[in-house]
Structure formats: C-alpha cells, structure tokens
Coordinates of C-alpha atoms and ligand atoms in Angstrom, one line a residue:
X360 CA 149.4 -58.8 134.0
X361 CA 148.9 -62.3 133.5
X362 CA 150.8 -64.0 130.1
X363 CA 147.4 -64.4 128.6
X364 CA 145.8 -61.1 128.7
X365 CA 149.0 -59.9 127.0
X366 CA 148.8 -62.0 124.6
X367 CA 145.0 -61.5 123.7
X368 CA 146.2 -58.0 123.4
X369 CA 149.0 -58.1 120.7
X370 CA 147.0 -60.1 118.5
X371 CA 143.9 -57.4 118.8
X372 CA 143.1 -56.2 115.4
X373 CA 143.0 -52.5 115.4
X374 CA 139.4 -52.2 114.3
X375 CA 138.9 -54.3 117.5
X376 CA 141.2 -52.0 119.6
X377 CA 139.1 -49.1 118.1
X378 CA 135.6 -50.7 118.8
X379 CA 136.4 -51.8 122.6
X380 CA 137.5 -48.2 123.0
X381 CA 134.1 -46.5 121.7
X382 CA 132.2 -49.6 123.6
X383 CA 134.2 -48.2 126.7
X384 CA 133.2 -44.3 126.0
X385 CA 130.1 -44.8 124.7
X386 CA 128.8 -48.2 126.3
X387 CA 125.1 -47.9 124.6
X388 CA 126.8 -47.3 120.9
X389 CA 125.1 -48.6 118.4
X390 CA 126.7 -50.1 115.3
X391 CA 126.2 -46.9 113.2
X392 CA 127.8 -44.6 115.9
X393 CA 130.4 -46.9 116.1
X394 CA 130.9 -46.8 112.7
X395 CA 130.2 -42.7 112.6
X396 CA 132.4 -42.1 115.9
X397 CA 136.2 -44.3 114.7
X398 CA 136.0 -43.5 111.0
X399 CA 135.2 -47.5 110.6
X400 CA 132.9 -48.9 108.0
X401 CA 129.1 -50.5 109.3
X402 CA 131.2 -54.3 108.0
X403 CA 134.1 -53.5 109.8
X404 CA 132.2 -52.7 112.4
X405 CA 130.5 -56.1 113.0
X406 CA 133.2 -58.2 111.5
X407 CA 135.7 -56.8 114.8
X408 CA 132.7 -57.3 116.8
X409 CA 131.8 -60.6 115.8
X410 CA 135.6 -61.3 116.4
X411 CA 135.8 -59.8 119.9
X412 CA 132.4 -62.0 121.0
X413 CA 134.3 -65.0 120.1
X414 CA 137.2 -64.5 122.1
X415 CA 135.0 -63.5 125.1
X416 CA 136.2 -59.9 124.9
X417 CA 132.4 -58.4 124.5
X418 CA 128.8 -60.3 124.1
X419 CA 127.2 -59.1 121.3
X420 CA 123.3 -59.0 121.1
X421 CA 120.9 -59.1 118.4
X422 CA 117.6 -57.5 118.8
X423 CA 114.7 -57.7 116.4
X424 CA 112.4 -54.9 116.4
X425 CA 109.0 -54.8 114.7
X426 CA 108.0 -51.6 112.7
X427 CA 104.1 -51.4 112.2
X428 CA 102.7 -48.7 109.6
X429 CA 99.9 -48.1 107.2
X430 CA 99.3 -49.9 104.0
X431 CA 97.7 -47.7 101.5
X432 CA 93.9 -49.4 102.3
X433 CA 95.0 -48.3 105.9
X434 CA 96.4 -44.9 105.3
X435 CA 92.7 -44.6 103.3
X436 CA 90.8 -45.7 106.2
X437 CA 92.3 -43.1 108.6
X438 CA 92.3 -40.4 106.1
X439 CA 88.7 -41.5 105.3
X440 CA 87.1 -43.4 108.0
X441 CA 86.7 -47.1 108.5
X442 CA 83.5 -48.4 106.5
X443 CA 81.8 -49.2 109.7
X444 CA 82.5 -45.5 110.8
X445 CA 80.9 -44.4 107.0
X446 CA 77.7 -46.4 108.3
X447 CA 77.9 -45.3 111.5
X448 CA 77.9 -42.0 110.0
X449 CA 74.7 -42.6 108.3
X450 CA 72.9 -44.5 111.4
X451 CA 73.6 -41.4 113.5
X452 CA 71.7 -39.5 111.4
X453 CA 68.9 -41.8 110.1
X454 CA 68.5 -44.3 112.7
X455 CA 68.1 -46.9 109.8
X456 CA 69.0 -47.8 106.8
X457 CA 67.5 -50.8 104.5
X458 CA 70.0 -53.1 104.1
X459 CA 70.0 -52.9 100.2
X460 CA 70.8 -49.4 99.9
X461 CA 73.7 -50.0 102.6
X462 CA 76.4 -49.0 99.8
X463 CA 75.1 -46.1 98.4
X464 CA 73.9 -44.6 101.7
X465 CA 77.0 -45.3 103.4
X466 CA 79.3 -44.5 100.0
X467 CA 81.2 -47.8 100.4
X468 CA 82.1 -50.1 97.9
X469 CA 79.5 -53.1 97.3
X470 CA 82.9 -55.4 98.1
X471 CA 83.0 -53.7 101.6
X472 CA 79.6 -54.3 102.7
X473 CA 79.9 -57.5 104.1
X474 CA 82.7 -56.4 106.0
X475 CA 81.4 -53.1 106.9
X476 CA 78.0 -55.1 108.8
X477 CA 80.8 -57.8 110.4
X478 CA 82.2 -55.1 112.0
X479 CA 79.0 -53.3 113.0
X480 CA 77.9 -56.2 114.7
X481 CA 81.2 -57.1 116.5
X482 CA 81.1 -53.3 117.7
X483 CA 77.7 -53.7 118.6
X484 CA 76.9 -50.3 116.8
X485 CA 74.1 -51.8 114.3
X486 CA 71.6 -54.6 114.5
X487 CA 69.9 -56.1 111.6
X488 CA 66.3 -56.9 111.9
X489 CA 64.4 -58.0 108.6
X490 CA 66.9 -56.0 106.1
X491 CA 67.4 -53.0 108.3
X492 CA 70.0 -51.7 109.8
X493 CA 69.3 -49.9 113.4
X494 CA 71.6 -48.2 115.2
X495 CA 72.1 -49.4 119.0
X496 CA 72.9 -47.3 122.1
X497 CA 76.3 -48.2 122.0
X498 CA 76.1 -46.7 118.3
X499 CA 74.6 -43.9 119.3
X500 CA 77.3 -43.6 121.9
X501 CA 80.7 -43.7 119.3
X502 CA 78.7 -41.5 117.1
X503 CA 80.7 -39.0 118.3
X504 CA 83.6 -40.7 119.5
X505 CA 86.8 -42.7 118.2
X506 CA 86.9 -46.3 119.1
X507 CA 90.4 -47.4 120.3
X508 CA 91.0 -48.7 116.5
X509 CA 90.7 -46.1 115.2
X510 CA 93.0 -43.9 117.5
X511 CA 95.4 -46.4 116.5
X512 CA 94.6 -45.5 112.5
X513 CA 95.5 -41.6 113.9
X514 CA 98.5 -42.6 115.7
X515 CA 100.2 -44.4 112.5
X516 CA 98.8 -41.6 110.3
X517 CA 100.7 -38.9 112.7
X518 CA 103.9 -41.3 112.2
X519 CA 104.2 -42.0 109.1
X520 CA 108.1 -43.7 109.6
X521 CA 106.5 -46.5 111.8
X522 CA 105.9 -47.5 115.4
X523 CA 107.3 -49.6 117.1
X524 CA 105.6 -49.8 120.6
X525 CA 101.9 -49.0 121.4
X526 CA 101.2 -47.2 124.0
X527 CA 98.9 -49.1 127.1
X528 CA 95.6 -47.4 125.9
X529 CA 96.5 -48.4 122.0
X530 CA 97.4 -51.9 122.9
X531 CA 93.6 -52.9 122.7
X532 CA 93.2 -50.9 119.3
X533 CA 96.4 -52.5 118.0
X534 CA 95.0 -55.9 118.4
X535 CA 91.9 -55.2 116.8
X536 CA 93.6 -53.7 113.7
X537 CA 96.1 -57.0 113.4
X538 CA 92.9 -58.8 112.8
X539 CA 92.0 -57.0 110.0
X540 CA 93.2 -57.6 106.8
X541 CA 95.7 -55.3 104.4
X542 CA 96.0 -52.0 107.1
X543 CA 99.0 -52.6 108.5
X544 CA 102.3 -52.9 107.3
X545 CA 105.0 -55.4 109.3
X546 CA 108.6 -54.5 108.9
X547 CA 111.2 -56.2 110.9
X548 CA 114.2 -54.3 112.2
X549 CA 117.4 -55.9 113.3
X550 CA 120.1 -54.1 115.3
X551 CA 122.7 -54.8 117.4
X552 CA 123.8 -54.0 120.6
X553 CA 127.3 -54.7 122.7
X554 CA 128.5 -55.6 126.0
X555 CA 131.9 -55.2 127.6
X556 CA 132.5 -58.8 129.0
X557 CA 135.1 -59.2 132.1
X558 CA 137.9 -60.0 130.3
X559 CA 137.1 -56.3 127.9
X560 CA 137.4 -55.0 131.1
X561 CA 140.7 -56.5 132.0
X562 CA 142.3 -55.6 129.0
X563 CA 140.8 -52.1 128.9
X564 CA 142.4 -52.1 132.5
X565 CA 146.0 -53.1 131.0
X566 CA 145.4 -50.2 128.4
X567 CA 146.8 -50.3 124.7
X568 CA 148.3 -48.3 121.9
X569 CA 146.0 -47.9 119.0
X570 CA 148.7 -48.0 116.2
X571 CA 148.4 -48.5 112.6
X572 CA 149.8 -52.2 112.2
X573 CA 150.9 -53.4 109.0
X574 CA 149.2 -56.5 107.2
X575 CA 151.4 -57.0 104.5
X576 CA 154.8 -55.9 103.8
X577 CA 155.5 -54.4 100.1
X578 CA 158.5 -54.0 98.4
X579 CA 158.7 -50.3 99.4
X580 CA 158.8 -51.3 103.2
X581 CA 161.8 -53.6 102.1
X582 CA 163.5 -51.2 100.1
X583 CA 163.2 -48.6 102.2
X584 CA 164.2 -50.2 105.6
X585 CA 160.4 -49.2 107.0
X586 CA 160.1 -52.8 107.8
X587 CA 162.3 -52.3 110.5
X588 CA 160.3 -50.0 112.7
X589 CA 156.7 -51.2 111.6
X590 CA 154.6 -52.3 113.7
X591 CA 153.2 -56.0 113.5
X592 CA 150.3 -57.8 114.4
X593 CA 150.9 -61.2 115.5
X594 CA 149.0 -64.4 114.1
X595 CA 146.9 -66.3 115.9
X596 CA 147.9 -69.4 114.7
X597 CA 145.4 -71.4 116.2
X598 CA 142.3 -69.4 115.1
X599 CA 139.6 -71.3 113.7
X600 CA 139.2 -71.3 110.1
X601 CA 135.8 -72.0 108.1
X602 CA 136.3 -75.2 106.9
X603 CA 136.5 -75.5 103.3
X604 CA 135.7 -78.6 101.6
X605 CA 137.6 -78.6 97.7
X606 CA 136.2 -80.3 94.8
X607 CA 138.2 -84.2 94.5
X608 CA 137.7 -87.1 92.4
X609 CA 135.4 -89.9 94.4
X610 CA 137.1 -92.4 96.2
X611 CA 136.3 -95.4 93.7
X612 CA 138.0 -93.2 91.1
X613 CA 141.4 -92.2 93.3
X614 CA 141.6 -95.6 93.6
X615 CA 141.1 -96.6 90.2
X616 CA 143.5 -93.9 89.3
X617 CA 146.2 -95.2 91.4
X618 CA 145.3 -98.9 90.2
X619 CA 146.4 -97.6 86.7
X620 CA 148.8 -96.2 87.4
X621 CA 150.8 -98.9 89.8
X622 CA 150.5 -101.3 86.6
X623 CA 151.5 -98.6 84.1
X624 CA 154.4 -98.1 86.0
X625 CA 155.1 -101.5 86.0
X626 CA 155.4 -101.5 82.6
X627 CA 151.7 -103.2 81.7
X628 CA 149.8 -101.7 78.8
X629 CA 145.9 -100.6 79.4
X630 CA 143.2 -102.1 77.2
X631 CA 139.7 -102.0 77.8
X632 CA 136.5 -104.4 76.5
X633 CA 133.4 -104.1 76.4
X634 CA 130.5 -104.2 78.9
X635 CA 128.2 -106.6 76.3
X636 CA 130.5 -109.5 74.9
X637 CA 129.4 -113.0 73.9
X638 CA 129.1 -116.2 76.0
X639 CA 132.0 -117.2 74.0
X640 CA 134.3 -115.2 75.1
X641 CA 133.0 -114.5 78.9
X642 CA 133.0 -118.2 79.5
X643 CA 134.3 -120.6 76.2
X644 CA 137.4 -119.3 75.4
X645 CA 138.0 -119.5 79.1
X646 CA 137.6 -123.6 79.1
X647 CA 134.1 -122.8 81.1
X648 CA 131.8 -125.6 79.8
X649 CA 128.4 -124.9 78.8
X650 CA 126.9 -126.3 81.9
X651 CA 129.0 -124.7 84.1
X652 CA 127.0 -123.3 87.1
X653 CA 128.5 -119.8 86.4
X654 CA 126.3 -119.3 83.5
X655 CA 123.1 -120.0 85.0
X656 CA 120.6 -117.3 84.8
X657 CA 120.5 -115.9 88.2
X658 CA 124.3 -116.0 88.3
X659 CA 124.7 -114.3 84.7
X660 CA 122.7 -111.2 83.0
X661 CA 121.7 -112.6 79.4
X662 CA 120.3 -109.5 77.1
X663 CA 117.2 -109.6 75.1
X664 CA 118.9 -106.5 73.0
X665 CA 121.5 -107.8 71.4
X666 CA 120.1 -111.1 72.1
X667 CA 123.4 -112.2 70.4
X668 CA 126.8 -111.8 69.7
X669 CA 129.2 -112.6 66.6
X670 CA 130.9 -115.5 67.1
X671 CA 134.5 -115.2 65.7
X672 CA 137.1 -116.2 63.5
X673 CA 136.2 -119.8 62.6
X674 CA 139.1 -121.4 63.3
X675 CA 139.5 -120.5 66.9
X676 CA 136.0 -121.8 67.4
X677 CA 136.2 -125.3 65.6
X678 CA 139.5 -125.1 68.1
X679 CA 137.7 -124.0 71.3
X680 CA 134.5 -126.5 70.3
X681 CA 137.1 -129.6 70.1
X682 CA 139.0 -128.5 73.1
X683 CA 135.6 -128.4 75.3
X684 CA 134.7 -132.0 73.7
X685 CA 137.7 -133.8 73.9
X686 CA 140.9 -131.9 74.7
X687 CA 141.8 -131.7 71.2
X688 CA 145.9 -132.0 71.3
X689 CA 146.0 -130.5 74.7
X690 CA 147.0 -134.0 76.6
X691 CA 143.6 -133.4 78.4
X692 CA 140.5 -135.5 77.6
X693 CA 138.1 -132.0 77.3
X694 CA 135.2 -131.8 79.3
X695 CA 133.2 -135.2 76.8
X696 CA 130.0 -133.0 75.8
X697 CA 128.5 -131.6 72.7
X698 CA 129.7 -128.3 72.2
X699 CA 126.6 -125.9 71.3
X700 CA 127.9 -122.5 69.1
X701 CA 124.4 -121.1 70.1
X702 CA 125.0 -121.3 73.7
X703 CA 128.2 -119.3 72.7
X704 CA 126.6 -116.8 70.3
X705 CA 124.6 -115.9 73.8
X706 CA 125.0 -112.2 74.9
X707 CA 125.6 -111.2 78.5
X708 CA 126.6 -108.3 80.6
X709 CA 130.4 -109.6 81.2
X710 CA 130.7 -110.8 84.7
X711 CA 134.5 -110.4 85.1
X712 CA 137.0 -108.9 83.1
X713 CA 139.0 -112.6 82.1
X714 CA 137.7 -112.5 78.4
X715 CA 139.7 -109.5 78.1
X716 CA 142.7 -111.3 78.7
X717 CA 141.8 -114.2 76.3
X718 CA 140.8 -111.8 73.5
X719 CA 143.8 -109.4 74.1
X720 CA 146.1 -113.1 74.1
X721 CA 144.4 -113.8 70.1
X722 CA 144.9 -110.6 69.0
X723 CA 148.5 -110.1 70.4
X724 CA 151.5 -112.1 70.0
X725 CA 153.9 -112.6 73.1
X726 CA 155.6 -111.1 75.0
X727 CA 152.3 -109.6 76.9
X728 CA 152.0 -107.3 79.9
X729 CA 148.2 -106.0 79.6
X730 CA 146.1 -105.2 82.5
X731 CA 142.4 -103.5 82.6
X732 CA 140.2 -102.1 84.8
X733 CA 136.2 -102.3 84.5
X734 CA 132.7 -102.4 85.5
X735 CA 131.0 -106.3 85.5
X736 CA 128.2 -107.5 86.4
X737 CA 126.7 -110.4 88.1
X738 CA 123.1 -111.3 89.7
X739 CA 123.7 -110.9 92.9
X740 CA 121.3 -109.4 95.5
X741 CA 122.4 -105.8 97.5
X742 CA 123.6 -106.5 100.6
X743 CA 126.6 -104.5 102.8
X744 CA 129.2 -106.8 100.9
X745 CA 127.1 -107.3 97.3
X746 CA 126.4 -105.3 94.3
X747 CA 125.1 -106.2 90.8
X748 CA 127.8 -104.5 89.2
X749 CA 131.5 -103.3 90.7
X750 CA 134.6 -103.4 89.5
X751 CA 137.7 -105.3 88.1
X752 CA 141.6 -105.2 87.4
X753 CA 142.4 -107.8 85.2
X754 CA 146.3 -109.0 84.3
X755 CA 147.8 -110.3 81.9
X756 CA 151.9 -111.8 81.7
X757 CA 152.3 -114.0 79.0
X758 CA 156.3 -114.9 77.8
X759 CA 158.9 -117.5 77.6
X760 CA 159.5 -118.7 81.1
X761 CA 156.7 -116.7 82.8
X762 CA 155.9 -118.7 85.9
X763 CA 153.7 -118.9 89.0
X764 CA 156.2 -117.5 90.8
X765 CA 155.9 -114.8 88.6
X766 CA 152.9 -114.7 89.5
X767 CA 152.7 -114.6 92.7
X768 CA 155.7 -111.9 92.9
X769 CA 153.6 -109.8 90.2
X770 CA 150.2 -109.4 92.6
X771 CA 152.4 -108.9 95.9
X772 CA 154.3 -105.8 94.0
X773 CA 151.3 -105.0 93.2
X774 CA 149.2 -104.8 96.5
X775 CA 151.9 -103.2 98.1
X776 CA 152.4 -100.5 96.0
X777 CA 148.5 -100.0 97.3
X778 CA 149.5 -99.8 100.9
X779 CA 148.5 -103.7 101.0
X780 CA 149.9 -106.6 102.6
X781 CA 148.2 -110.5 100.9
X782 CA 148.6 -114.1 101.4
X783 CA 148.0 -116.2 98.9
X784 CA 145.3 -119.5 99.5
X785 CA 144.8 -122.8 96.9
X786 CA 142.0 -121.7 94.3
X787 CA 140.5 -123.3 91.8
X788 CA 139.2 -121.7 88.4
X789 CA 138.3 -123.8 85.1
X790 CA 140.6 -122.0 82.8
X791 CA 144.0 -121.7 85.6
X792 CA 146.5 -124.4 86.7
X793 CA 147.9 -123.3 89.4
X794 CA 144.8 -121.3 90.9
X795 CA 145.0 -118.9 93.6
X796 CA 143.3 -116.5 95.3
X797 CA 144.5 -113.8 97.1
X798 CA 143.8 -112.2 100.8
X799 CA 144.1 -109.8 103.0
X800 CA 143.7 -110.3 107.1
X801 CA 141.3 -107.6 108.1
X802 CA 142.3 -107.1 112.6
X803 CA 138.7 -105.2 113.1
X804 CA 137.2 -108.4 112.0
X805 CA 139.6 -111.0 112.9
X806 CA 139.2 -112.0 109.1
X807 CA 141.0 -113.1 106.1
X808 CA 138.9 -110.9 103.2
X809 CA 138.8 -112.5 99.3
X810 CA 140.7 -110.0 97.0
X811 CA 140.6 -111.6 93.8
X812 CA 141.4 -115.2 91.9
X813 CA 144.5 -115.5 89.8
X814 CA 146.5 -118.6 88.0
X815 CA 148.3 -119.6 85.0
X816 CA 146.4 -120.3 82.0
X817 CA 145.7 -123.5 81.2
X818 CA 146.2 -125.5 77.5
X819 CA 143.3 -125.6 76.9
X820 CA 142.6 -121.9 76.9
X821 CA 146.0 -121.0 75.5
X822 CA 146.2 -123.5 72.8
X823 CA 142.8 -122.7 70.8
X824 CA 144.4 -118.9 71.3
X825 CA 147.3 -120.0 69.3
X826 CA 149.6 -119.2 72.1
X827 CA 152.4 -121.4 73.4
X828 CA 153.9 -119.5 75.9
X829 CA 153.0 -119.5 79.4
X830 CA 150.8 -116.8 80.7
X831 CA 149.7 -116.0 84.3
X832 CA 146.3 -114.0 84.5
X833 CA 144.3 -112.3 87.4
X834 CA 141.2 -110.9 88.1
X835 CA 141.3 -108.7 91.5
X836 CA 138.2 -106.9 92.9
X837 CA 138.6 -103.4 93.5
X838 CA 135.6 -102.6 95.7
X839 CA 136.9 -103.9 98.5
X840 CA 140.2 -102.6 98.4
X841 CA 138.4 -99.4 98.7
X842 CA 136.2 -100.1 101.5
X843 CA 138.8 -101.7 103.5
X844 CA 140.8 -98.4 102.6
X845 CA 138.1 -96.0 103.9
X846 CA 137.0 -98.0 106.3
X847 CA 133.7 -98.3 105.1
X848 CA 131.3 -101.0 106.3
X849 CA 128.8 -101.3 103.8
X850 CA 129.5 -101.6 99.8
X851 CA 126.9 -99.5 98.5
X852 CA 128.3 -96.5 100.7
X853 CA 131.1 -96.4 97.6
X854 CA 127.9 -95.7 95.0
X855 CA 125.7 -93.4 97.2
X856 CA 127.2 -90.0 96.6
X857 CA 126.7 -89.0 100.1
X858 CA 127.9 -86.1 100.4
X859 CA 128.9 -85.3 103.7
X860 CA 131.0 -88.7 104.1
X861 CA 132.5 -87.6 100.4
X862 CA 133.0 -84.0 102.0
X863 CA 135.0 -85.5 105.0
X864 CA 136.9 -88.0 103.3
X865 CA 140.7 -86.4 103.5
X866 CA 141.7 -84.5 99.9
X867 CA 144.7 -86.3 98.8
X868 CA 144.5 -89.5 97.9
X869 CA 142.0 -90.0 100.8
X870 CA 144.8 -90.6 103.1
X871 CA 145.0 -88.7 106.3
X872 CA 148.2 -86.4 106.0
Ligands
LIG981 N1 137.6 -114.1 86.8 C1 137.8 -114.5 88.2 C2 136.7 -113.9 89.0 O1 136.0 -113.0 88.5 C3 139.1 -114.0 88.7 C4 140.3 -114.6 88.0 C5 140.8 -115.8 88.3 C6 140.8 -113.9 86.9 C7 141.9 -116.4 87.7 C8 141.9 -114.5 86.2 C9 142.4 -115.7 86.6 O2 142.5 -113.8 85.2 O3 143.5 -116.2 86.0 O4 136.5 -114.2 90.2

C-alpha cells in the first residue's frame, strides 16, 4: 500500500468514510439516500462530498433538471379548452361566424379574441373573409380531434407534480405551448450525482474502519484517561483554507501611526495646525520674501473664503516686517524691499507643515521637541509621483547647544526606526542655515529618491520669534516613504481605495511576516 494512500486514509473524515461506503453499495445514490441510508444530514452529505471531489477521491456532478407544469391560465385551458378550440367548437357547428359576435358565440373573453383568430389562422382552422369567420378543411378535420398542443395540456393536467421530459410525439406540442404566453410553469431542479474516481477505488481496495473519531478532547476525556484509547483523526495541515481578508487601517494610516509613534517615543510632543493659515505664517515668519516664487499662484492655493487671515501679535510683525527689509539686528542686511502686511494677511491652503514649527517656537519657550504630521497642499498637476495635497512630518529641536549634528543624528534615528537607510545632500531653504535634504537610494531604479528638507533655523526667523536658542527643523514627506514601502509605482494608488490591492496588502504593519 503505497505511503500516500495511507495517508489519504487516516485523515478521511468519517462522514467521508461513510459516503464512499454507500457510493460503493449503492453507486447511483442520490444525495437524499445517502443521507436516508448512513443516518447523515442532506449538509453533511455534500460538505463530505464536496471534500472527497477535491482530493480526487470521487467526481461529483451537478445536474440541472427542468420541471414544466401548468400555470393556472393553463390548468384553465386544459380543463376548458384553448380559445381557438372554443371557436372551433362553434365553426364545427355553424360553418361561420361574423367576426363581431366572435366572443359571445365562442364564450371567450373580448381580451382573447385577438389571440383566439392568431391562432386559428396559424392552425389554419378558420379564414377570415370580409368579417367572417369560415371554417377550413383542416378545421373541419380537428373538429373532432386533439392537436398535439393540446395533448400536451392533457399530459401536464394528468401530472400535476411536473414533467420533466416529453415524450417524441409531445415534443412538437411542447414547442408550440412554450410559445404561448402564461401556460406553462418553468421550475428548475438541481441534483447531484457521484462517481467513484480511481483512487476511491484504491482506497476502497485497502479497506477502512468506520470509527467514531474524536474532534475535540473535553475535560472528561482528560479526567477520565479516555484520551488514551480515543481514536484520532489526523490534520491535514496543508489543506487549503478560504482565505480571509480582516478589516486593517490603510496603509497611509499604519504608516502615519508608526510615524507618531517613532517621535513620541523619542520623546517629541504632537501638535497639530491648521489646514487654512495666513501667508504670514506659511511663508513670512519663515524669512520667505514676498516675491518669492513659492507663493506664486499656480505654486500656492489662495482662498476666496476666508479671503484673509488675522495677522498677529503686533510686535512680532513690526519684527518680521524689519527683518524682511533690512535684517533688523540679525547681522544680515534683510532681503531690501517693502514689506506689504496685506500680502501677509493673504489666506492659503498651507503648503508644508514649517509654520507649525514657527508658531509652536512663539508660543513655546525652549527647550522644544515638537513634531506634526499633516495634510498640505500645493498646485501641482496628478502624475505617478504628484498630488495636490499629501502629507507631512514636521520637527522641531530647539535648546542650548542644539546643533546640525543634532540634526542630522535626529532624522537618521528617525528613518531607521522606519526600516530606512538616508544620506544626507547640501539644500537650500530661505528660513535654514545649514540646509539639507535627505535621500534614500532606490536599487529598482538605480535612484537617489528626495525624502524631505531639513536645516537649522536661521536669525532671521528665530529672532522676530523671540527665541535665542538654536533650533533645527524638518519637513519630511511621508507619501513616498509609503510607496517605496509597498512598492507602489504610482502615488495616487495610496488615495484610490482599491480594494483588492488593500485586501492583499499583508495585515500587520503591511510587512510580510
Ligand atoms: N518645508 C520644506 C518643504 O516643504 C521642508 C523643510 C525644510 C522643513 C527645512 C523644515 C526645514 O522644517 O527646516 O519642502
């Protein structure tokens, strides 16, 4: 006996054992006798069935069948006669009838008439010549005689549970009755049939024990000592399992999640701005001048509604003014322009996350360790790589002695908590001195891929703040980090709730265990 077969065997379920026994007794059984002949119930039945036809044991077949019986109209029309018959009836007898008295002569409904003469002609029973009816030969001929329709109306009537095949000489008769509306009624029947396959017969050859098994051991068995001389069935360990696909956060969100918590961990504090702020403090408080190419229309969304924002506390913008004009005491000469508060009262849809730092550095005193994660926006056209809005971390370090290195050490901590290696490249930003940006090399593409910009603060953006401590600031996309993450291609893949690639995408943490 080979290994297989004998392993097939001890991990039969005994419903199977029971059904490939009937199936060898009684090889024409249908589900029901199975289920009548082992005590088994119709589910368990087809659920052993459906489990021996995957392992090649039987081949199970489905047949439909369909049912044909009367509809009420029909069981009326064989009780009654067909309303062609009716005027048949009449013709027989009269020869003719004038076409208006049709349904009172023939006692048919008006409805029917139309119908009734259809028929009449079709049969060539009846010809109408100038509003009369005659009878023809082949009229005078049925007179007396069913036509095969309507031996088809007596057949159904003498079984009234259904038919489900026609004999040859009611084939024709069938036809003609499917093409008439509301006589017959269509049921379908489905039933099942089974076939030993080779390897049922092997293993019917080998023989087995049909033997209770036990499923699941209870603290009786235990007690008792039972356990010991149970009988068990083994597992098929490799079975196939439906696959089941749990509800999980979307990727963007895992990764935000994690984002959060890395910095929380690292003992920043959250805080969170708004999606409207003012030009002031997207772009002035961050030494941006007024001309600056950044806050040109098709770079920037400007709202109609609020149109603008409040500028605030006067002092820090007589501050911020003079430092844009001429450096105020900053030991720099300012960018030499006239400062415009209107451009600042301007509203926009923040395009980076940088005035929460400045904000958070005015209403906090050092030491700082803030970070925040957000939506922004920007004017940029969809493409695989570009959306109008996506999101942000932001950082924030600001103490005695804080330093680039700092800096540098903070975001590298910070990637590779994410399962990220960067390098760091020369950047330059208005409001940072030293500017960087960070990477990642991408071996697919044989690529270095633009994270996010970071740098220390200059002067001129601390100073109006009222801080004078150093502080080193960055502004890292998050987007990417997922794509590159779950290897996705194209950006907009992260906002299309497709849900078979959200489906696939591994449970936990959307790493592959
Ligand atoms: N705001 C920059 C951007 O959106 C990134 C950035 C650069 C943020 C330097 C910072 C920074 O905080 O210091 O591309």
């Amino acid at each position: 006996m080979s290994e297989d077969i004998k392993k097939t065997i001890s991990e039969l379920h005994i419903y199977e054992k029971k059904l490939l026994k009937e199936l060898e007794a009684n090889p024409d059984a249908t589900p029901n006798r199975i289920a009548s002949n082992t005590g088994m119930d119709i589910k368990s039945v087809m659920s052993a069935a459906g489990s021996l036809a995957s392992k090649d044991i039987i081949e199970m077949r489905k047949d439909v069948q369909m049912i044909y019986s009367l509809t009420e109209d029909g069981l009326k029309y064989a009780n009654q006669g067909l309303p062609e018959r009716k005027i048949l009836n009449v013709l027989a007898e009269k020869k003719q009838i004038p076409m208006k008295d049709l349904a009172d002569e023939a006692g048919i409904d008006k409805k029917e008439t139309g119908i009734a003469l259809g028929w009449l002609r079709q049969k060539n029973w009846a010809q109408i010549d100038k509003g009369v009816i005659n009878i023809t030969d082949v009229g005078k001929d049925f007179a007396g005689k069913s036509d095969v329709d309507e031996k088809v109306l007596e057949h159904l009537k003498a079984n009234a549970d259904g038919v489900k095949l026609f004999a040859d000489d009611l084939r024709d008769g069938f036809k003609k009755l499917t093409g008439r509306k509301n006589i017959l009624n269509i049921k379908k029947e489905t039933s099942h049939s089974f076939k030993i396959l080779p390897k049922g017969e092997e293993i019917l050859n080998v023989g087995f024990e049909i033997k209770e098994q036990a499923t699941q051991l209870t603290h009786e068995h235990l007690k008792e000592g039972e356990w010991k001389s149970l009988e068990y069935r083994p597992y098929d360990i490799k079975a196939e399992a439906p696959v089941i696909f749990a509800g999980k956060k979307h990727p963007l969100r895992v990764i935000i999640d994690e984002i959060r918590e890395i910095f929380l961990n690292m003992g920043f504090s959250e805080d969170n701005g708004e999606f409207v702020e003012s030009a002031f403090w997207n772009f002035d408080s961050l030494f941006q001048p007024q001309d600056h190419a950044a806050r040109e229309m098709q770079d920037t969304f400007y709202l109609k509604n609020p149109l603008t924002c409040d500028l605030p506390d006067d002092a820090l913008v007589k501050l911020t003014a003079e430092t844009h004009e001429t450096g105020a005491d900053t030991g720099s000469i300012g960018w030499q322009y006239d400062w415009s508060e209107d451009i600042a009262r301007q509203s926009v849809l923040r395009t980076h996350t940088t005035g929460i730092s400045t904000k958070h550095l005015f209403n906090h005193e050092p030491p700082i360790k803030m970070f925040s994660v957000g939506r922004v926006f920007r004017r940029e056209t969809f493409d695989y790589k570009h959306l109008p809005e996506f999101h942000q971390v932001e950082g924030l370090v600001c103490d005695k002695g804080i330093s680039y290195q700092n800096l540098l050490g903070t975001l590298k901590e910070f990637y590779k908590k994410l399962g990220f290696e960067v390098r760091f490249r020369p950047a330059y930003f208005p409001y940072t001195y030293l500017s960087t940006e960070t990477e990642i090399y991408l071996e697919e593409k044989e690529s270095w891929i633009e994270l996010g910009g970071a740098g220390m603060f200059r002067p001129e953006v601390l100073r109006p703040l009222g801080i004078d401590q150093p502080a080193l600031a960055f502004g890292l996309g998050i987007e990417r980090l997922a794509m590159i993450r779950y290897d996705v291609e194209d950006i907009r893949m992260l906002y299309k709730s497709d849900i078979k690639w959200l489906r696939e995408l591994p449970t936990v943490n959307g790493v592959e265990l």
